[in-house]
Short mmCIF file of C-alpha atoms in Angstrom, two decimals:
data_model
loop_
_atom_site.label_atom_id
_atom_site.label_comp_id
_atom_site.label_asym_id
_atom_site.label_seq_id
_atom_site.Cartn_x
_atom_site.Cartn_y
_atom_site.Cartn_z
CA UNK A 1 26.58 -13.82 11.80
CA UNK A 2 23.40 -11.79 11.40
CA UNK A 3 24.59 -8.89 13.49
CA UNK A 4 25.77 -5.53 12.16
CA UNK A 5 26.56 -5.81 8.46
CA UNK A 6 28.37 -3.11 6.52
CA UNK A 7 26.90 -1.70 3.35
CA UNK A 8 29.11 -2.90 0.47
CA UNK A 9 27.36 -0.71 -2.08
CA UNK A 10 28.30 2.45 -0.19
CA UNK A 11 31.99 1.47 -0.20
CA UNK A 12 31.90 0.85 -3.92
CA UNK A 13 30.13 4.11 -4.66
CA UNK A 14 32.43 6.27 -2.57
CA UNK A 15 35.61 4.41 -3.43
CA UNK A 16 36.74 4.59 0.20
CA UNK A 17 36.86 1.30 2.13
CA UNK A 18 37.33 3.18 5.38
CA UNK A 19 34.10 5.14 5.07
CA UNK A 20 32.50 5.70 8.42
CA UNK A 21 29.22 4.14 9.47
CA UNK A 22 27.81 7.58 9.99
CA UNK A 23 28.56 8.67 6.45
CA UNK A 24 27.19 5.53 4.85
CA UNK A 25 24.02 5.61 6.90
CA UNK A 26 23.44 9.24 5.94
CA UNK A 27 23.83 8.29 2.27
CA UNK A 28 21.32 5.47 2.69
CA UNK A 29 18.81 7.75 4.36
CA UNK A 30 18.68 9.72 1.14
CA UNK A 31 17.17 6.63 -0.46
CA UNK A 32 14.66 5.92 2.30
CA UNK A 33 11.08 6.62 1.42
CA UNK A 34 8.31 7.70 3.74
CA UNK A 35 7.07 4.10 3.72
CA UNK A 36 10.40 2.92 5.14
CA UNK A 37 10.39 5.61 7.80
CA UNK A 38 6.77 4.90 8.73
CA UNK A 39 7.23 1.16 9.11
CA UNK A 40 10.43 1.63 11.13
CA UNK A 41 8.39 3.28 13.89
CA UNK A 42 6.86 -0.14 14.67
CA UNK A 43 10.17 -1.94 14.97
CA UNK A 44 11.98 -2.77 18.16
CA UNK A 45 15.66 -3.30 18.77
CA UNK A 46 16.64 -6.94 19.11
CA UNK A 47 18.74 -8.21 22.00
CA UNK A 48 21.13 -10.79 20.55
CA UNK A 49 23.30 -11.32 23.64
CA UNK A 50 21.87 -14.75 24.42
CA UNK A 51 22.02 -15.88 20.79
CA UNK A 52 25.68 -14.88 20.53
CA UNK A 53 26.50 -17.58 23.10
CA UNK A 54 25.31 -20.37 20.77
CA UNK A 55 28.45 -22.32 19.73
CA UNK A 56 27.31 -23.41 16.26
CA UNK A 57 27.58 -20.71 13.62
CA UNK A 58 24.80 -22.01 11.36
CA UNK A 59 22.33 -22.26 14.24
CA UNK A 60 23.43 -18.88 15.56
CA UNK A 61 22.84 -17.24 12.17
CA UNK A 62 19.41 -18.83 11.89
CA UNK A 63 18.37 -17.73 15.37
CA UNK A 64 19.67 -14.21 14.73
CA UNK A 65 17.63 -13.97 11.56
CA UNK A 66 14.58 -15.33 13.34
CA UNK A 67 15.02 -12.76 16.10
CA UNK A 68 15.38 -9.85 13.68
CA UNK A 69 12.68 -10.81 11.18
CA UNK A 70 9.97 -12.41 13.31
CA UNK A 71 10.44 -10.84 16.74
CA UNK A 72 11.88 -7.51 15.59
CA UNK A 73 8.46 -5.87 15.28
CA UNK A 74 5.86 -4.69 17.76
CA UNK A 75 3.30 -6.60 15.69
CA UNK A 76 4.91 -9.99 16.38
CA UNK A 77 1.98 -10.85 18.62
CA UNK A 78 -0.15 -11.24 15.46
CA UNK A 79 2.07 -13.86 13.81
CA UNK A 80 0.24 -16.79 15.51
CA UNK A 81 -2.80 -15.86 13.41
CA UNK A 82 -0.98 -17.24 10.35
CA UNK A 83 -0.71 -20.90 11.48
CA UNK A 84 -4.14 -20.58 13.10
CA UNK A 85 -5.68 -19.64 9.74
CA UNK A 86 -3.95 -22.57 8.02
CA UNK A 87 -5.04 -25.03 10.71
CA UNK A 88 -8.62 -23.75 10.63
CA UNK A 89 -8.68 -24.24 6.86
CA UNK A 90 -7.80 -27.92 7.10
CA UNK A 91 -9.96 -28.55 10.17
CA UNK A 92 -13.13 -27.31 8.52
CA UNK A 93 -13.63 -24.32 10.81
CA UNK A 94 -16.25 -21.75 9.80
CA UNK A 95 -15.04 -19.59 6.91
CA UNK A 96 -15.58 -16.24 8.67
CA UNK A 97 -12.99 -17.34 11.25
CA UNK A 98 -10.54 -18.15 8.47
CA UNK A 99 -11.24 -14.76 6.88
CA UNK A 100 -10.64 -12.87 10.13
CA UNK A 101 -7.48 -14.79 11.04
CA UNK A 102 -6.08 -14.31 7.52
CA UNK A 103 -6.60 -10.56 7.75
CA UNK A 104 -4.82 -10.43 11.10
CA UNK A 105 -1.95 -12.50 9.72
CA UNK A 106 -1.50 -10.14 6.78
CA UNK A 107 -0.93 -7.17 9.10
CA UNK A 108 2.58 -8.05 10.40
CA UNK A 109 3.58 -9.56 7.05
CA UNK A 110 3.03 -6.25 5.25
CA UNK A 111 5.26 -4.47 7.79
CA UNK A 112 7.96 -7.15 7.52
CA UNK A 113 8.04 -6.87 3.72
CA UNK A 114 8.83 -3.17 4.16
CA UNK A 115 11.58 -4.07 6.65
CA UNK A 116 13.13 -6.64 4.30
CA UNK A 117 13.11 -4.31 1.29
CA UNK A 118 14.90 -1.72 3.42
CA UNK A 119 17.49 -4.33 4.44
CA UNK A 120 18.11 -5.22 0.79
CA UNK A 121 18.54 -1.51 0.04
CA UNK A 122 21.74 -1.54 2.13
CA UNK A 123 23.29 -3.79 -0.53
CA UNK A 124 21.62 -2.53 -3.71
CA UNK A 125 22.04 1.19 -3.02
CA UNK A 126 19.46 3.90 -2.35
CA UNK A 127 18.12 4.23 -5.89
CA UNK A 128 17.55 0.54 -6.58
CA UNK A 129 16.39 0.13 -2.99
CA UNK A 130 13.84 2.88 -3.44
CA UNK A 131 12.65 1.22 -6.65
CA UNK A 132 12.32 -2.12 -4.85
CA UNK A 133 10.34 -0.50 -2.07
CA UNK A 134 8.09 1.27 -4.58
CA UNK A 135 7.38 -2.07 -6.25
CA UNK A 136 6.78 -4.06 -3.04
CA UNK A 137 5.14 -1.25 -1.06
CA UNK A 138 1.62 -2.47 -1.83
CA UNK A 139 2.38 -6.12 -2.47
CA UNK A 140 -0.55 -7.26 -0.32
CA UNK A 141 -3.14 -5.33 -2.36
CA UNK A 142 -1.61 -6.49 -5.63
CA UNK A 143 -1.57 -10.16 -4.61
CA UNK A 144 -5.16 -10.04 -3.33
CA UNK A 145 -6.25 -8.35 -6.57
CA UNK A 146 -4.56 -10.92 -8.82
CA UNK A 147 -5.90 -13.88 -6.83
CA UNK A 148 -9.40 -12.39 -6.90
CA UNK A 149 -9.06 -12.00 -10.67
CA UNK A 150 -8.12 -15.65 -11.09
CA UNK A 151 -11.35 -16.47 -9.25
CA UNK A 152 -13.23 -14.06 -11.56
CA UNK A 153 -14.23 -11.83 -8.62
CA UNK A 154 -13.90 -8.55 -10.49
CA UNK A 155 -16.09 -6.67 -8.01
CA UNK A 156 -13.82 -7.61 -5.09
CA UNK A 157 -10.79 -6.37 -7.04
CA UNK A 158 -12.38 -3.01 -7.83
CA UNK A 159 -13.75 -2.54 -4.33
CA UNK A 160 -10.48 -3.42 -2.55
CA UNK A 161 -8.34 -1.15 -4.74
CA UNK A 162 -10.79 1.73 -4.41
CA UNK A 163 -10.84 1.17 -0.65
CA UNK A 164 -7.05 1.36 -0.46
CA UNK A 165 -7.05 4.76 -2.16
CA UNK A 166 -9.89 6.12 -0.01
CA UNK A 167 -8.37 4.87 3.24
CA UNK A 168 -5.02 6.49 2.46
CA UNK A 169 -6.50 9.83 1.44
CA UNK A 170 -9.14 10.13 4.17
CA UNK A 171 -8.51 7.69 7.01
CA UNK A 172 -4.71 7.64 7.24
CA UNK A 173 -4.16 11.27 6.37
CA UNK A 174 -7.16 12.39 8.43
CA UNK A 175 -6.03 10.46 11.51
CA UNK A 176 -2.47 11.77 11.11
CA UNK A 177 -3.56 15.41 10.81
CA UNK A 178 -6.05 15.08 13.66
CA UNK A 179 -3.71 13.34 16.09
CA UNK A 180 -0.78 15.53 15.10
CA UNK A 181 -2.90 18.64 15.57
CA UNK A 182 -4.06 17.55 19.03
CA UNK A 183 -0.54 16.57 20.13
CA UNK A 184 0.94 19.83 18.83
CA UNK A 185 -2.06 22.05 19.49
CA UNK A 186 0.07 25.04 20.52
CA UNK A 187 2.57 24.64 17.67
CA UNK A 188 2.12 25.35 14.00
CA UNK A 189 2.40 22.23 11.88
CA UNK A 190 3.82 22.86 8.44
CA UNK A 191 4.87 20.60 5.60
CA UNK A 192 6.40 20.83 2.13
CA UNK A 193 3.64 21.08 -0.48
CA UNK A 194 5.85 20.15 -3.42
CA UNK A 195 5.55 16.37 -3.19
CA UNK A 196 1.84 16.65 -2.33
CA UNK A 197 1.24 18.66 -5.51
CA UNK A 198 2.94 16.00 -7.63
CA UNK A 199 0.82 13.25 -6.09
CA UNK A 200 -2.41 15.17 -6.63
CA UNK A 201 -1.60 15.80 -10.29
CA UNK A 202 -1.18 12.06 -10.76
CA UNK A 203 -4.28 11.18 -8.74
CA UNK A 204 -6.35 13.53 -10.89
CA UNK A 205 -4.92 11.88 -14.00
CA UNK A 206 -5.99 8.52 -12.60
CA UNK A 207 -9.45 9.87 -11.78
CA UNK A 208 -9.86 11.03 -15.39
CA UNK A 209 -9.09 7.49 -16.53
CA UNK A 210 -11.90 6.22 -14.28
CA UNK A 211 -14.37 8.97 -15.20
CA UNK A 212 -14.30 8.60 -18.99
CA UNK A 213 -15.22 4.88 -19.11
CA UNK A 214 -18.07 5.67 -16.72
CA UNK A 215 -19.35 8.47 -18.97
CA UNK A 216 -19.16 6.23 -22.02
CA UNK A 217 -21.90 4.13 -20.44
CA UNK A 218 -24.26 7.12 -20.64
CA UNK A 219 -23.76 7.61 -24.39
CA UNK A 220 -26.44 5.07 -25.20
CA UNK A 221 -28.60 5.96 -28.19
CA UNK A 222 -30.57 4.20 -30.86
CA UNK A 223 -27.49 3.20 -32.83
CA UNK A 224 -25.30 2.03 -29.93
CA UNK A 225 -26.26 -1.15 -28.12
CA UNK A 226 -25.21 -2.01 -24.57
CA UNK A 227 -22.73 -4.52 -26.00
CA UNK A 228 -21.04 -1.89 -28.16
CA UNK A 229 -20.75 0.55 -25.25
CA UNK A 230 -19.34 -2.19 -23.03
CA UNK A 231 -16.75 -2.97 -25.68
CA UNK A 232 -15.82 0.72 -25.83
CA UNK A 233 -15.42 0.83 -22.04
CA UNK A 234 -13.22 -2.26 -22.09
CA UNK A 235 -11.04 -1.03 -24.95
CA UNK A 236 -10.43 2.49 -23.63
CA UNK A 237 -9.78 1.08 -20.14
CA UNK A 238 -7.00 -1.07 -21.51
CA UNK A 239 -5.55 1.87 -23.41
CA UNK A 240 -5.82 4.12 -20.36
CA UNK A 241 -4.09 1.47 -18.24
CA UNK A 242 -1.04 1.60 -20.47
CA UNK A 243 -0.99 5.40 -20.16
CA UNK A 244 -1.32 5.13 -16.36
CA UNK A 245 1.61 2.72 -16.16
CA UNK A 246 3.72 5.06 -18.29
CA UNK A 247 2.86 7.93 -15.96
CA UNK A 248 3.84 5.82 -12.94
CA UNK A 249 7.19 4.96 -14.51
CA UNK A 250 7.75 8.68 -15.14
CA UNK A 251 6.80 9.30 -11.49
CA UNK A 252 9.44 6.81 -10.32
CA UNK A 253 12.09 8.51 -12.47
CA UNK A 254 11.00 11.87 -11.05
CA UNK A 255 11.01 10.56 -7.48
CA UNK A 256 14.16 8.42 -7.49
CA UNK A 257 16.42 10.27 -9.93
CA UNK A 258 15.68 13.75 -11.21
CA UNK A 259 13.87 15.29 -8.20
CA UNK A 260 14.73 13.01 -5.32
CA UNK A 261 15.16 15.94 -2.95
CA UNK A 262 11.39 16.57 -3.03
CA UNK A 263 10.68 13.12 -1.62
CA UNK A 264 13.47 12.71 0.94
CA UNK A 265 12.00 11.65 4.25
CA UNK A 266 11.95 14.45 6.81
CA UNK A 267 14.70 13.85 9.34
CA UNK A 268 16.39 15.49 12.26
CA UNK A 269 20.16 15.18 11.99
CA UNK A 270 20.71 15.56 15.69
CA UNK A 271 18.35 12.68 16.44
CA UNK A 272 20.02 10.37 13.94
CA UNK A 273 23.52 11.29 15.03
CA UNK A 274 22.79 9.75 18.42
CA UNK A 275 21.43 6.56 16.89
CA UNK A 276 23.53 5.87 13.83
CA UNK A 277 23.89 2.14 14.50
CA UNK A 278 20.23 1.61 13.64
CA UNK A 279 21.02 2.68 10.09
CA UNK A 280 23.02 -0.47 9.25
CA UNK A 281 21.85 -3.81 7.90
CA UNK A 282 21.08 -6.49 10.47
CA UNK A 283 20.80 -9.47 8.10
CA UNK A 284 22.75 -10.51 5.02
CA UNK A 285 21.56 -9.95 1.47
CA UNK A 286 20.66 -13.56 0.72
CA UNK A 287 18.98 -13.99 4.08
CA UNK A 288 16.86 -10.91 3.39
CA UNK A 289 16.04 -12.10 -0.13
CA UNK A 290 15.05 -15.57 1.12
CA UNK A 291 12.85 -14.14 3.86
CA UNK A 292 11.25 -11.75 1.36
CA UNK A 293 10.37 -14.57 -1.03
CA UNK A 294 9.07 -16.72 1.82
CA UNK A 295 6.87 -13.97 3.25
CA UNK A 296 5.54 -13.12 -0.19
CA UNK A 297 4.44 -16.75 -0.57
CA UNK A 298 2.74 -16.64 2.83
CA UNK A 299 0.98 -13.39 1.84
CA UNK A 300 -0.22 -15.14 -1.32
CA UNK A 301 -1.55 -18.06 0.74
CA UNK A 302 -3.43 -15.85 3.21
CA UNK A 303 -4.70 -13.68 0.36
CA UNK A 304 -6.12 -16.81 -1.26
CA UNK A 305 -7.94 -17.56 2.00
CA UNK A 306 -9.30 -13.99 2.10
CA UNK A 307 -10.58 -14.15 -1.48
CA UNK A 308 -12.13 -17.60 -1.01
CA UNK A 309 -13.95 -16.75 2.23
CA UNK A 310 -14.98 -13.10 1.78
CA UNK A 311 -18.47 -13.89 0.47
CA UNK A 312 -19.19 -16.39 3.25
CA UNK A 313 -17.96 -13.86 5.81
CA UNK A 314 -20.22 -11.27 4.23
CA UNK A 315 -23.25 -13.53 4.67
CA UNK A 316 -22.42 -14.59 8.23
CA UNK A 317 -21.58 -11.08 9.45
CA UNK A 318 -24.48 -9.52 7.54
CA UNK A 319 -22.10 -7.06 5.91
CA UNK A 320 -21.99 -6.32 2.20
CA UNK A 321 -19.01 -7.44 0.15
CA UNK A 322 -18.53 -3.80 -0.84
CA UNK A 323 -18.22 -2.70 2.82
CA UNK A 324 -15.77 -5.48 3.69
CA UNK A 325 -13.65 -4.84 0.58
CA UNK A 326 -13.66 -1.03 0.69
CA UNK A 327 -13.47 -0.49 4.46
CA UNK A 328 -12.21 -3.58 6.34
CA UNK A 329 -9.59 -4.96 3.93
CA UNK A 330 -7.58 -1.70 3.57
CA UNK A 331 -7.76 -0.90 7.30
CA UNK A 332 -6.42 -4.28 8.42
CA UNK A 333 -4.06 -4.89 5.50
CA UNK A 334 -2.27 -1.55 5.91
CA UNK A 335 -2.57 -1.18 9.68
CA UNK A 336 1.19 -1.18 10.27
CA UNK A 337 1.91 1.49 7.66
CA UNK A 338 -1.02 3.58 8.88
CA UNK A 339 0.06 3.39 12.50
CA UNK A 340 3.53 4.56 11.54
CA UNK A 341 2.11 7.59 9.73
CA UNK A 342 0.13 8.57 12.83
CA UNK A 343 3.17 8.15 15.08
CA UNK A 344 5.24 10.53 12.95
CA UNK A 345 2.37 13.03 12.93
CA UNK A 346 2.52 12.99 16.73
CA UNK A 347 6.20 13.89 16.40
CA UNK A 348 5.30 16.81 14.13
CA UNK A 349 6.90 15.15 11.09
CA UNK A 350 4.04 15.61 8.66
CA UNK A 351 6.20 15.23 5.56
CA UNK A 352 6.62 11.55 6.41
CA UNK A 353 2.92 11.09 7.16
CA UNK A 354 1.96 12.77 3.88
CA UNK A 355 4.52 10.70 2.01
CA UNK A 356 2.95 7.50 3.35
CA UNK A 357 -0.68 8.44 2.63
CA UNK A 358 -0.30 10.21 -0.70
CA UNK A 359 2.50 7.98 -1.97
CA UNK A 360 0.53 4.82 -1.26
CA UNK A 361 -2.64 6.24 -2.85
CA UNK A 362 -0.67 7.21 -5.96
CA UNK A 363 0.95 3.80 -6.17
CA UNK A 364 -2.40 2.03 -5.93
CA UNK A 365 -4.10 4.36 -8.40
CA UNK A 366 -1.40 4.50 -11.08
CA UNK A 367 0.37 1.15 -10.67
CA UNK A 368 -1.75 -1.53 -9.01
CA UNK A 369 -5.07 -0.59 -10.68
CA UNK A 370 -3.78 -0.48 -14.28
CA UNK A 371 -1.59 -3.52 -13.69
CA UNK A 372 -4.65 -5.55 -12.65
CA UNK A 373 -6.41 -4.38 -15.83
CA UNK A 374 -3.46 -5.63 -17.88
CA UNK A 375 -3.32 -8.93 -15.95
CA UNK A 376 -7.06 -9.42 -16.48
CA UNK A 377 -6.55 -8.71 -20.18
CA UNK A 378 -3.84 -11.41 -20.33
CA UNK A 379 -6.09 -13.88 -18.45
CA UNK A 380 -8.99 -13.20 -20.80
CA UNK A 381 -11.09 -11.57 -18.07
CA UNK A 382 -13.07 -8.47 -18.96
CA UNK A 383 -12.28 -5.84 -16.33
CA UNK A 384 -12.53 -2.13 -17.04
CA UNK A 385 -11.90 1.13 -15.21
CA UNK A 386 -15.60 1.83 -14.72
CA UNK A 387 -15.95 1.42 -10.96
CA UNK A 388 -19.55 2.64 -10.96
CA UNK A 389 -21.03 6.12 -10.38
CA UNK A 390 -21.13 5.87 -6.58
CA UNK A 391 -17.58 4.58 -6.30
CA UNK A 392 -16.17 7.05 -8.84
CA UNK A 393 -17.97 9.91 -7.09
CA UNK A 394 -16.41 8.92 -3.76
CA UNK A 395 -12.98 8.86 -5.40
CA UNK A 396 -13.48 12.32 -6.93
CA UNK A 397 -14.64 13.93 -3.68
CA UNK A 398 -11.80 12.30 -1.73
CA UNK A 399 -9.12 13.65 -4.07
CA UNK A 400 -10.63 17.13 -4.24
CA UNK A 401 -11.24 17.61 -0.50
CA UNK A 402 -7.77 16.27 0.35
CA UNK A 403 -6.17 18.65 -2.16
CA UNK A 404 -8.04 21.61 -0.67
CA UNK A 405 -7.03 20.49 2.83
CA UNK A 406 -3.33 20.56 1.98
CA UNK A 407 -3.25 23.59 -0.31
CA UNK A 408 -1.71 26.08 2.16
CA UNK A 409 1.10 23.87 3.49
CA UNK A 410 -0.11 23.98 7.09
CA UNK A 411 -2.22 21.72 9.26
CA UNK A 412 -4.39 21.65 12.37
CA UNK A 413 -6.69 19.10 13.95
CA UNK A 414 -9.83 20.47 12.28
CA UNK A 415 -8.53 19.50 8.84
CA UNK A 416 -7.92 15.96 10.02
CA UNK A 417 -11.36 15.79 11.62
CA UNK A 418 -13.09 16.80 8.38
CA UNK A 419 -11.19 14.12 6.42
CA UNK A 420 -12.15 11.49 9.03
CA UNK A 421 -15.81 12.52 8.92
CA UNK A 422 -15.77 12.24 5.13
CA UNK A 423 -14.42 8.71 5.47
CA UNK A 424 -17.12 7.80 7.99
CA UNK A 425 -19.80 9.15 5.62
CA UNK A 426 -18.48 6.93 2.81
CA UNK A 427 -18.26 3.96 5.20
CA UNK A 428 -21.90 4.42 6.25
CA UNK A 429 -22.93 4.55 2.60
CA UNK A 430 -21.37 1.17 1.84
CA UNK A 431 -22.43 -0.28 5.20
CA UNK A 432 -26.10 0.09 4.27
CA UNK A 433 -25.48 -1.17 0.72
CA UNK A 434 -27.49 -4.39 0.58
CA UNK A 435 -27.86 -4.63 -3.20
CA UNK A 436 -26.83 -8.01 -4.66
CA UNK A 437 -23.56 -7.74 -6.52
CA UNK A 438 -25.15 -8.49 -9.88
CA UNK A 439 -27.46 -5.49 -9.43
CA UNK A 440 -24.76 -3.14 -8.28
CA UNK A 441 -23.69 -0.36 -10.64
CA UNK A 442 -20.14 -1.66 -10.61
CA UNK A 443 -21.35 -4.62 -12.64
CA UNK A 444 -23.50 -2.80 -15.20
CA UNK A 445 -22.62 -4.21 -18.57
CA UNK A 446 -20.22 -6.81 -17.12
CA UNK A 447 -22.17 -9.82 -18.37
CA UNK A 448 -22.57 -8.20 -21.75
CA UNK A 449 -18.82 -7.67 -21.98
CA UNK A 450 -18.17 -11.39 -21.71
CA UNK A 451 -19.41 -11.90 -25.26
CA UNK A 452 -18.70 -8.46 -26.67
CA UNK A 453 -15.38 -9.15 -28.32
CA UNK A 454 -16.78 -12.01 -30.37
CA UNK A 455 -19.93 -10.08 -31.30
CA UNK A 456 -18.33 -6.79 -32.31
CA UNK A 457 -14.86 -7.72 -33.49
CA UNK A 458 -13.17 -5.58 -30.81
CA UNK A 459 -10.75 -2.70 -31.15
CA UNK A 460 -7.04 -2.36 -30.97
CA UNK A 461 -7.10 -3.02 -27.22
CA UNK A 462 -9.62 -5.90 -27.31
CA UNK A 463 -8.46 -9.41 -26.59
#
């Protein structure tokens, strides 16, 4: 029966089979990340009284799982977009419709993946559960990036990943600070700066890895051809990607083991004491694992639709691919997580909101971006960390202004408003971008790189 399930890992760890639900749930909360807490704000409690009357156990378990996984979210109304996108694909409907429906379908799936990873954490323990959530937290962006790579759409990959970082730093955090400041206008909003400082150190490290390949392109002189410079950009990008992945692994060790207390989600004990039953698993381990695999496959399918139709949608809607990838994709793909961050800001729980925005930006910048570089390397596709001067400049300003905004550990609505206005400025810039992709700075030297390795012999990081 997919009702209340006890946490076997907590019994094993404590060595006490009679451990109370309250104690085990408190232990699990220590492993919950801000992403878990944010997504949980969009969930609704399921009423299983009717299902419990079903006489057949197998059917009752299936219906209980269906109720918890599909209908247990406030975003369930968007699930019909998934079959609609599939039907439109096979019925020859206009590609912009398929693109729009696929984006809508990805919204509840991203929230459900977070829910399922949290359910599995009840059985794996808080540390392994936190690691699982850190890996799957941005599964949608990673899948879209890999599928775009297989279609050799390097520009879409770079744009979408950059957009995810910008939306987290400016849009999500700005909206959270603004709404939280308005809702608590007569109260001082404070947060712990420690985890924010760690994230900014890592984001600046990632920015350095983007800046240096860009600067290499300006080293052109009489002795260095464009092909040689492109080869240098490609080689150092691959080396930097390995360093970035190492730094992300160190970040996970820091977050999940050595300094976990800095990243514990902000919580009110008195609120949780009245609602302890929500801190127990509602589906079994294998049910959660099966649903997680199934939803990941559906995300991959819809992501394939998004990648295949983005250029047609760009033409029909008269919007540049850069605007759709940097602005629209991150907003829709992470809508559930973003909404949760804003809700907690309303409740004056800024530590959770900051954990969502900064944690997601760090994960994209130091895990998803370098991983796509490595995957492209394996696939024989030349992708580097040079995102172009305009894009890299936007990244730099976003990191710097967000760091200055959070430097004193307090917040008010004016800080959020400034971050939002910065995001709107960047959005306007890419909205009016009508340059063909081949002329865009993000592609300078890309065609030359296709033949560089053969022409120059490559370096230690060349394929």
